[in-house]
Amino acid sequence: MEQGTLLYEGKAKKVFATPDPDQVIQYFKDDATAFNAEKRGTIFNKGIVNNTISARLFQLLEEKGVATHFLEQLSDREMRTKHLKIIQIEVVVRNRATGSLVKRLGLEEGLELDPPLVEFFYKHDPLGDPLITEDHIRLLKLANDAQVAGLRQAALHINGILAPFFKDKGMLLVDFKLEFGDSNGQLILADEISPDTCRFWDIQTGERLDKDRFRKDLGRLEETYQEVLKRVCS
Ligand code: TMP
Protein backbone atom coordinates (compact mmCIF):
# COMPACT_ATOMS: atom_id res chain seq x y z
CA MET A 1 0.00 0.00 0.00
CA GLU A 2 1.16 3.55 -0.66
CA GLN A 3 2.94 5.06 2.35
CA GLY A 4 1.85 8.33 3.92
CA THR A 5 4.24 10.69 5.70
CA LEU A 6 6.61 9.01 8.16
CA LEU A 7 5.54 10.37 11.57
CA TYR A 8 7.91 8.40 13.77
CA GLU A 9 10.55 5.71 13.52
CA GLY A 10 11.29 3.57 16.56
CA LYS A 11 13.63 0.62 17.05
CA ALA A 12 11.20 -2.00 15.75
CA LYS A 13 8.45 -0.04 13.97
CA LYS A 14 7.71 2.92 11.73
CA VAL A 15 4.50 4.91 12.05
CA PHE A 16 2.98 6.51 8.94
CA ALA A 17 0.20 9.09 8.60
CA THR A 18 -3.02 8.25 6.74
CA PRO A 19 -5.52 10.62 5.07
CA ASP A 20 -7.55 10.33 8.31
CA PRO A 21 -5.69 12.21 11.09
CA ASP A 22 -7.26 9.90 13.69
CA GLN A 23 -5.61 6.83 12.16
CA VAL A 24 -2.01 5.77 11.50
CA ILE A 25 -0.24 2.77 10.02
CA GLN A 26 2.30 0.81 12.07
CA TYR A 27 4.96 -0.85 9.90
CA PHE A 28 6.84 -3.70 11.63
CA LYS A 29 10.56 -3.98 10.84
CA ASP A 30 12.92 -6.94 11.25
CA ASP A 31 15.34 -4.83 13.33
CA ALA A 32 16.02 -6.09 16.83
CA THR A 33 17.73 -4.17 19.63
CA ALA A 34 18.49 -4.93 23.25
CA PHE A 35 20.05 -3.17 26.25
CA ASN A 36 18.81 0.25 25.11
CA ALA A 37 20.01 -0.38 21.55
CA GLU A 38 23.60 -1.18 22.56
CA LYS A 39 23.03 -4.51 20.84
CA ARG A 40 21.58 -4.46 17.33
CA GLY A 41 20.63 -7.08 14.79
CA THR A 42 17.86 -8.34 12.58
CA ILE A 43 15.61 -11.36 12.85
CA PHE A 44 14.45 -12.52 9.42
CA ASN A 45 10.68 -11.90 9.01
CA LYS A 46 10.27 -10.81 12.65
CA GLY A 47 8.16 -7.87 11.44
CA ILE A 48 5.68 -10.21 9.77
CA VAL A 49 5.49 -12.42 12.85
CA ASN A 50 5.06 -9.54 15.31
CA ASN A 51 2.45 -7.77 13.18
CA THR A 52 0.39 -10.94 12.77
CA ILE A 53 0.68 -12.01 16.42
CA SER A 54 -0.19 -8.50 17.64
CA ALA A 55 -3.22 -8.36 15.35
CA ARG A 56 -4.45 -11.73 16.67
CA LEU A 57 -3.94 -10.72 20.31
CA PHE A 58 -5.55 -7.28 19.89
CA GLN A 59 -8.56 -9.02 18.28
CA LEU A 60 -8.74 -11.47 21.17
CA LEU A 61 -8.60 -8.64 23.72
CA GLU A 62 -11.24 -6.60 21.83
CA GLU A 63 -13.52 -9.66 21.87
CA LYS A 64 -13.06 -9.72 25.66
CA GLY A 65 -13.99 -6.03 25.97
CA VAL A 66 -10.50 -4.46 26.20
CA ALA A 67 -10.20 -1.20 24.22
CA THR A 68 -7.20 -1.35 21.88
CA HIS A 69 -5.83 0.86 19.13
CA PHE A 70 -6.13 -1.98 16.58
CA LEU A 71 -8.31 -1.39 13.52
CA GLU A 72 -7.12 -3.93 10.93
CA GLN A 73 -4.13 -5.83 9.62
CA LEU A 74 -3.46 -4.28 6.20
CA SER A 75 -0.61 -6.46 4.99
CA ASP A 76 2.03 -8.80 6.34
CA ARG A 77 3.95 -5.92 7.97
CA GLU A 78 1.29 -3.20 8.29
CA MET A 79 -1.45 -2.59 10.81
CA ARG A 80 -3.96 0.28 10.77
CA THR A 81 -4.50 1.68 14.25
CA LYS A 82 -6.08 4.62 16.04
CA HIS A 83 -3.75 7.62 16.30
CA LEU A 84 -3.23 8.11 20.02
CA LYS A 85 -1.05 10.19 22.27
CA ILE A 86 0.99 7.51 24.05
CA ILE A 87 1.37 7.75 27.82
CA GLN A 88 5.13 7.66 28.42
CA ILE A 89 4.95 4.73 30.84
CA GLU A 90 5.81 1.09 30.09
CA VAL A 91 3.58 -1.15 32.19
CA VAL A 92 5.17 -4.54 32.93
CA VAL A 93 3.24 -7.50 34.36
CA ARG A 94 5.22 -10.42 35.77
CA ASN A 95 3.95 -13.93 36.58
CA ARG A 96 7.45 -15.31 37.19
CA ALA A 97 10.66 -13.63 38.37
CA THR A 98 13.29 -13.20 35.67
CA GLY A 99 15.10 -10.45 33.76
CA SER A 100 15.57 -7.09 35.42
CA LEU A 101 13.47 -8.10 38.46
CA VAL A 102 15.93 -10.86 39.37
CA LYS A 103 18.89 -8.51 38.80
CA ARG A 104 17.32 -5.77 40.92
CA LEU A 105 15.98 -7.80 43.87
CA GLY A 106 18.02 -11.01 43.79
CA LEU A 107 14.94 -13.23 43.60
CA GLU A 108 15.22 -16.84 42.52
CA GLU A 109 14.96 -17.20 38.72
CA GLY A 110 11.49 -18.50 37.79
CA LEU A 111 9.92 -17.79 41.20
CA GLU A 112 6.13 -17.75 40.83
CA LEU A 113 4.62 -14.32 41.53
CA ASP A 114 1.09 -14.69 42.87
CA PRO A 115 -0.51 -12.18 42.69
CA PRO A 116 1.25 -11.05 39.52
CA LEU A 117 3.57 -8.09 39.95
CA VAL A 118 2.96 -4.80 38.13
CA GLU A 119 5.86 -2.39 37.52
CA PHE A 120 6.08 0.98 35.81
CA PHE A 121 9.03 2.15 33.71
CA TYR A 122 9.60 5.65 32.34
CA LYS A 123 9.56 5.37 28.53
CA HIS A 124 12.60 7.54 27.94
CA ASP A 125 15.49 6.14 25.89
CA PRO A 126 18.13 8.73 26.95
CA LEU A 127 17.63 7.57 30.57
CA GLY A 128 17.41 3.86 29.61
CA ASP A 129 13.73 3.44 30.60
CA PRO A 130 14.19 3.47 34.40
CA LEU A 131 11.83 1.82 36.89
CA ILE A 132 9.59 4.46 38.46
CA THR A 133 7.19 4.62 41.39
CA GLU A 134 3.72 6.17 41.44
CA ASP A 135 5.25 9.21 43.18
CA HIS A 136 7.72 9.57 40.30
CA ILE A 137 4.80 9.39 37.84
CA ARG A 138 3.10 12.19 39.76
CA LEU A 139 6.32 14.23 39.92
CA LEU A 140 6.95 13.87 36.18
CA LYS A 141 3.22 14.38 35.43
CA LEU A 142 3.25 11.30 33.18
CA ALA A 143 -0.29 10.34 34.24
CA ASN A 144 -2.83 11.31 36.88
CA ASP A 145 -3.73 9.08 39.82
CA ALA A 146 -6.89 7.75 38.16
CA GLN A 147 -4.89 6.82 35.05
CA VAL A 148 -2.25 5.02 37.14
CA ALA A 149 -4.96 3.00 38.88
CA GLY A 150 -6.49 2.32 35.45
CA LEU A 151 -3.15 1.20 33.98
CA ARG A 152 -2.62 -1.27 36.80
CA GLN A 153 -6.16 -2.64 36.57
CA ALA A 154 -6.07 -2.90 32.75
CA ALA A 155 -2.67 -4.61 32.78
CA LEU A 156 -3.82 -7.24 35.30
CA HIS A 157 -7.06 -7.76 33.40
CA ILE A 158 -5.09 -8.28 30.16
CA ASN A 159 -2.81 -10.75 31.97
CA GLY A 160 -5.94 -12.64 33.05
CA ILE A 161 -6.92 -13.01 29.37
CA LEU A 162 -3.49 -13.63 27.83
CA ALA A 163 -2.03 -16.07 30.38
CA PRO A 164 -4.74 -18.75 29.81
CA PHE A 165 -4.65 -18.14 26.03
CA PHE A 166 -0.91 -18.89 25.94
CA LYS A 167 -1.22 -21.78 28.41
CA ASP A 168 -3.56 -23.40 25.90
CA LYS A 169 -0.71 -23.09 23.35
CA GLY A 170 1.76 -24.78 25.69
CA MET A 171 3.40 -21.48 26.64
CA LEU A 172 3.94 -19.90 30.05
CA LEU A 173 3.40 -16.13 29.88
CA VAL A 174 6.32 -15.16 32.11
CA ASP A 175 6.08 -11.38 31.78
CA PHE A 176 5.17 -8.69 29.26
CA LYS A 177 5.23 -4.96 28.61
CA LEU A 178 2.25 -2.83 27.59
CA GLU A 179 1.84 0.73 26.41
CA PHE A 180 -1.37 2.74 26.50
CA GLY A 181 -2.81 5.87 24.96
CA ASP A 182 -5.51 8.10 26.34
CA SER A 183 -8.54 9.06 24.27
CA ASN A 184 -10.94 11.46 26.02
CA GLY A 185 -10.20 9.95 29.41
CA GLN A 186 -10.35 6.32 28.21
CA LEU A 187 -7.22 4.17 28.38
CA ILE A 188 -6.55 2.38 25.10
CA LEU A 189 -4.02 -0.41 24.71
CA ALA A 190 -1.47 0.51 22.03
CA ASP A 191 1.93 -0.48 20.56
CA GLU A 192 2.32 -4.26 20.05
CA ILE A 193 2.13 -7.56 21.93
CA SER A 194 4.70 -9.96 20.51
CA PRO A 195 7.73 -12.11 21.34
CA ASP A 196 9.65 -8.79 21.42
CA THR A 197 7.54 -7.47 24.30
CA CYS A 198 6.66 -10.68 26.18
CA ARG A 199 8.60 -13.57 27.66
CA PHE A 200 7.28 -17.06 26.93
CA TRP A 201 8.65 -20.33 28.28
CA ASP A 202 7.61 -23.62 26.72
CA ILE A 203 5.55 -25.40 29.38
CA GLN A 204 7.01 -28.84 28.55
CA THR A 205 10.67 -28.03 27.98
CA GLY A 206 11.24 -24.58 29.53
CA GLU A 207 12.69 -23.45 26.19
CA ARG A 208 12.76 -19.66 25.75
CA LEU A 209 10.32 -18.66 22.99
CA ASP A 210 10.93 -14.90 22.81
CA LYS A 211 13.44 -12.09 22.33
CA ASP A 212 15.59 -13.41 25.19
CA ARG A 213 17.03 -15.68 22.46
CA PHE A 214 18.41 -12.51 20.84
CA ARG A 215 19.31 -10.74 24.11
CA LYS A 216 21.25 -13.78 25.37
CA ASP A 217 22.52 -15.18 22.04
CA LEU A 218 20.60 -18.44 22.42
CA GLY A 219 20.31 -18.99 18.64
CA ARG A 220 17.37 -20.29 16.56
CA LEU A 221 15.87 -16.80 16.36
CA GLU A 222 13.84 -17.03 13.13
CA GLU A 223 12.66 -20.55 13.92
CA THR A 224 11.48 -19.52 17.37
CA TYR A 225 9.52 -16.49 16.12
CA GLN A 226 7.90 -18.72 13.45
CA GLU A 227 7.06 -21.32 16.10
CA VAL A 228 5.30 -18.70 18.26
CA LEU A 229 3.38 -17.45 15.21
CA LYS A 230 2.28 -21.00 14.43
CA ARG A 231 1.09 -21.62 17.99
CA VAL A 232 -0.72 -18.26 18.35
CA CYS A 233 -2.54 -18.68 15.04
CA SER A 234 -3.41 -22.37 15.52
P1 TMP B 1 12.78 -6.78 31.99
O1 TMP B 1 12.82 -8.01 32.83
O2 TMP B 1 13.99 -6.59 31.13
O3 TMP B 1 12.44 -5.55 32.78
O4 TMP B 1 11.57 -6.98 30.95
C1 TMP B 1 10.25 -7.16 31.37
C2 TMP B 1 9.35 -7.40 30.18
O5 TMP B 1 9.27 -6.24 29.36
C3 TMP B 1 9.81 -8.52 29.26
O6 TMP B 1 8.67 -9.26 28.85
C4 TMP B 1 10.41 -7.83 28.08
C5 TMP B 1 9.67 -6.52 28.02
N1 TMP B 1 10.49 -5.41 27.58
C6 TMP B 1 10.11 -4.66 26.48
O7 TMP B 1 9.09 -4.93 25.86
N2 TMP B 1 10.90 -3.61 26.12
C7 TMP B 1 12.03 -3.27 26.78
O8 TMP B 1 12.69 -2.31 26.40
C8 TMP B 1 12.42 -4.07 27.92
C9 TMP B 1 13.66 -3.74 28.68
C10 TMP B 1 11.61 -5.12 28.28
Tab-separated table of N, CA and C and ligand atoms in Angstrom, residues 11 33-36 90-94 98-104 119 121 125 128-129 173-179 191-192 194-200 210-212 215, ligand 1:
chain	number	residue	atom	x	y	z
A	11	LYS	N	12.629	1.671	17.251
A	11	LYS	CA	13.628	0.618	17.046
A	11	LYS	C	13.063	-0.543	16.237
A	33	THR	N	16.732	-4.810	18.759
A	33	THR	CA	17.731	-4.169	19.627
A	33	THR	C	17.534	-4.706	21.044
A	34	ALA	N	18.586	-4.571	21.834
A	34	ALA	CA	18.491	-4.925	23.250
A	34	ALA	C	19.431	-4.012	24.032
A	35	PHE	N	19.204	-3.970	25.349
A	35	PHE	CA	20.054	-3.169	26.245
A	35	PHE	C	20.129	-1.714	25.758
A	36	ASN	N	18.929	-1.135	25.563
A	36	ASN	CA	18.811	0.246	25.105
A	36	ASN	C	19.603	0.485	23.821
A	90	GLU	N	5.876	2.486	30.497
A	90	GLU	CA	5.806	1.087	30.090
A	90	GLU	C	5.294	0.309	31.291
A	91	VAL	N	4.189	-0.391	31.102
A	91	VAL	CA	3.578	-1.152	32.190
A	91	VAL	C	3.993	-2.619	32.011
A	92	VAL	N	4.697	-3.152	33.003
A	92	VAL	CA	5.169	-4.536	32.932
A	92	VAL	C	4.389	-5.383	33.934
A	93	VAL	N	3.893	-6.523	33.472
A	93	VAL	CA	3.242	-7.498	34.359
A	93	VAL	C	4.133	-8.733	34.398
A	94	ARG	N	4.342	-9.254	35.613
A	94	ARG	CA	5.223	-10.420	35.774
A	94	ARG	C	4.499	-11.534	36.527
A	98	THR	N	12.153	-13.033	36.579
A	98	THR	CA	13.292	-13.198	35.666
A	98	THR	C	13.747	-11.796	35.245
A	99	GLY	N	14.702	-11.729	34.346
A	99	GLY	CA	15.099	-10.454	33.758
A	99	GLY	C	15.540	-9.433	34.781
A	100	SER	N	15.089	-8.191	34.572
A	100	SER	CA	15.573	-7.092	35.419
A	100	SER	C	15.087	-7.223	36.859
A	101	LEU	N	13.971	-7.929	37.078
A	101	LEU	CA	13.473	-8.097	38.456
A	101	LEU	C	14.457	-8.925	39.280
A	102	VAL	N	14.973	-9.982	38.675
A	102	VAL	CA	15.929	-10.856	39.367
A	102	VAL	C	17.242	-10.092	39.638
A	103	LYS	N	17.668	-9.319	38.629
A	103	LYS	CA	18.890	-8.513	38.798
A	103	LYS	C	18.719	-7.503	39.925
A	104	ARG	N	17.549	-6.870	39.982
A	104	ARG	CA	17.316	-5.774	40.918
A	104	ARG	C	17.122	-6.272	42.343
A	119	GLU	N	4.803	-3.410	37.382
A	119	GLU	CA	5.858	-2.393	37.522
A	119	GLU	C	5.675	-1.329	36.446
A	121	PHE	N	7.735	1.630	34.185
A	121	PHE	CA	9.027	2.146	33.711
A	121	PHE	C	8.773	3.432	32.936
A	125	ASP	N	14.245	6.790	26.323
A	125	ASP	CA	15.492	6.144	25.894
A	125	ASP	C	16.765	6.791	26.449
A	128	GLY	N	17.413	5.334	29.576
A	128	GLY	CA	17.412	3.863	29.610
A	128	GLY	C	16.168	3.277	30.249
A	129	ASP	N	15.030	3.947	30.100
A	129	ASP	CA	13.731	3.442	30.598
A	129	ASP	C	13.800	2.980	32.057
A	173	LEU	N	3.214	-17.579	30.041
A	173	LEU	CA	3.402	-16.130	29.876
A	173	LEU	C	4.149	-15.633	31.118
A	174	VAL	N	5.443	-15.479	30.969
A	174	VAL	CA	6.320	-15.160	32.111
A	174	VAL	C	6.169	-13.699	32.518
A	175	ASP	N	6.284	-12.816	31.547
A	175	ASP	CA	6.080	-11.381	31.779
A	175	ASP	C	5.840	-10.695	30.450
A	176	PHE	N	5.393	-9.455	30.499
A	176	PHE	CA	5.174	-8.691	29.259
A	176	PHE	C	5.080	-7.214	29.570
A	177	LYS	N	5.248	-6.426	28.515
A	177	LYS	CA	5.233	-4.963	28.615
A	177	LYS	C	4.106	-4.399	27.764
A	178	LEU	N	3.353	-3.464	28.321
A	178	LEU	CA	2.252	-2.830	27.593
A	178	LEU	C	2.449	-1.324	27.544
A	179	GLU	N	1.891	-0.726	26.499
A	179	GLU	CA	1.837	0.735	26.414
A	179	GLU	C	0.399	1.131	26.121
A	191	ASP	N	0.648	0.147	20.893
A	191	ASP	CA	1.927	-0.484	20.561
A	191	ASP	C	1.736	-1.883	19.974
A	192	GLU	N	2.366	-2.893	20.567
A	192	GLU	CA	2.319	-4.263	20.046
A	192	GLU	C	2.363	-5.243	21.207
A	194	SER	N	3.971	-9.046	21.395
A	194	SER	CA	4.696	-9.959	20.508
A	194	SER	C	5.834	-10.617	21.284
A	195	PRO	N	6.564	-11.526	20.642
A	195	PRO	CA	7.726	-12.111	21.338
A	195	PRO	C	8.829	-11.083	21.632
A	196	ASP	N	8.718	-9.868	21.050
A	196	ASP	CA	9.653	-8.788	21.424
A	196	ASP	C	9.288	-8.184	22.776
A	197	THR	N	8.007	-8.210	23.123
A	197	THR	CA	7.538	-7.466	24.298
A	197	THR	C	7.001	-8.388	25.399
A	198	CYS	N	7.092	-9.690	25.175
A	198	CYS	CA	6.663	-10.684	26.180
A	198	CYS	C	7.801	-11.666	26.393
A	199	ARG	N	7.771	-12.361	27.516
A	199	ARG	CA	8.597	-13.569	27.659
A	199	ARG	C	7.669	-14.769	27.719
A	200	PHE	N	8.023	-15.800	26.937
A	200	PHE	CA	7.276	-17.056	26.929
A	200	PHE	C	8.242	-18.195	27.187
A	210	ASP	N	11.118	-16.349	22.909
A	210	ASP	CA	10.932	-14.896	22.807
A	210	ASP	C	12.268	-14.208	22.554
A	211	LYS	N	12.253	-12.895	22.666
A	211	LYS	CA	13.438	-12.085	22.332
A	211	LYS	C	14.628	-12.334	23.258
A	212	ASP	N	14.437	-13.028	24.362
A	212	ASP	CA	15.588	-13.415	25.188
A	212	ASP	C	16.586	-14.233	24.365
A	215	ARG	N	18.582	-11.447	23.036
A	215	ARG	CA	19.312	-10.742	24.111
A	215	ARG	C	20.480	-11.582	24.621
B	1	TMP	P1	12.776	-6.779	31.989
B	1	TMP	O1	12.818	-8.011	32.832
B	1	TMP	O2	13.993	-6.593	31.135
B	1	TMP	O3	12.444	-5.549	32.782
B	1	TMP	O4	11.572	-6.982	30.947
B	1	TMP	C1	10.250	-7.159	31.372
B	1	TMP	C2	9.350	-7.401	30.175
B	1	TMP	O5	9.272	-6.242	29.358
B	1	TMP	C3	9.813	-8.520	29.260
B	1	TMP	O6	8.669	-9.256	28.848
B	1	TMP	C4	10.407	-7.829	28.079
B	1	TMP	C5	9.671	-6.524	28.020
B	1	TMP	N1	10.493	-5.413	27.577
B	1	TMP	C6	10.111	-4.664	26.479
B	1	TMP	O7	9.093	-4.931	25.859
B	1	TMP	N2	10.899	-3.608	26.119
B	1	TMP	C7	12.029	-3.275	26.782
B	1	TMP	O8	12.693	-2.311	26.400
B	1	TMP	C8	12.418	-4.069	27.921
B	1	TMP	C9	13.658	-3.741	28.680
B	1	TMP	C10	11.613	-5.115	28.279
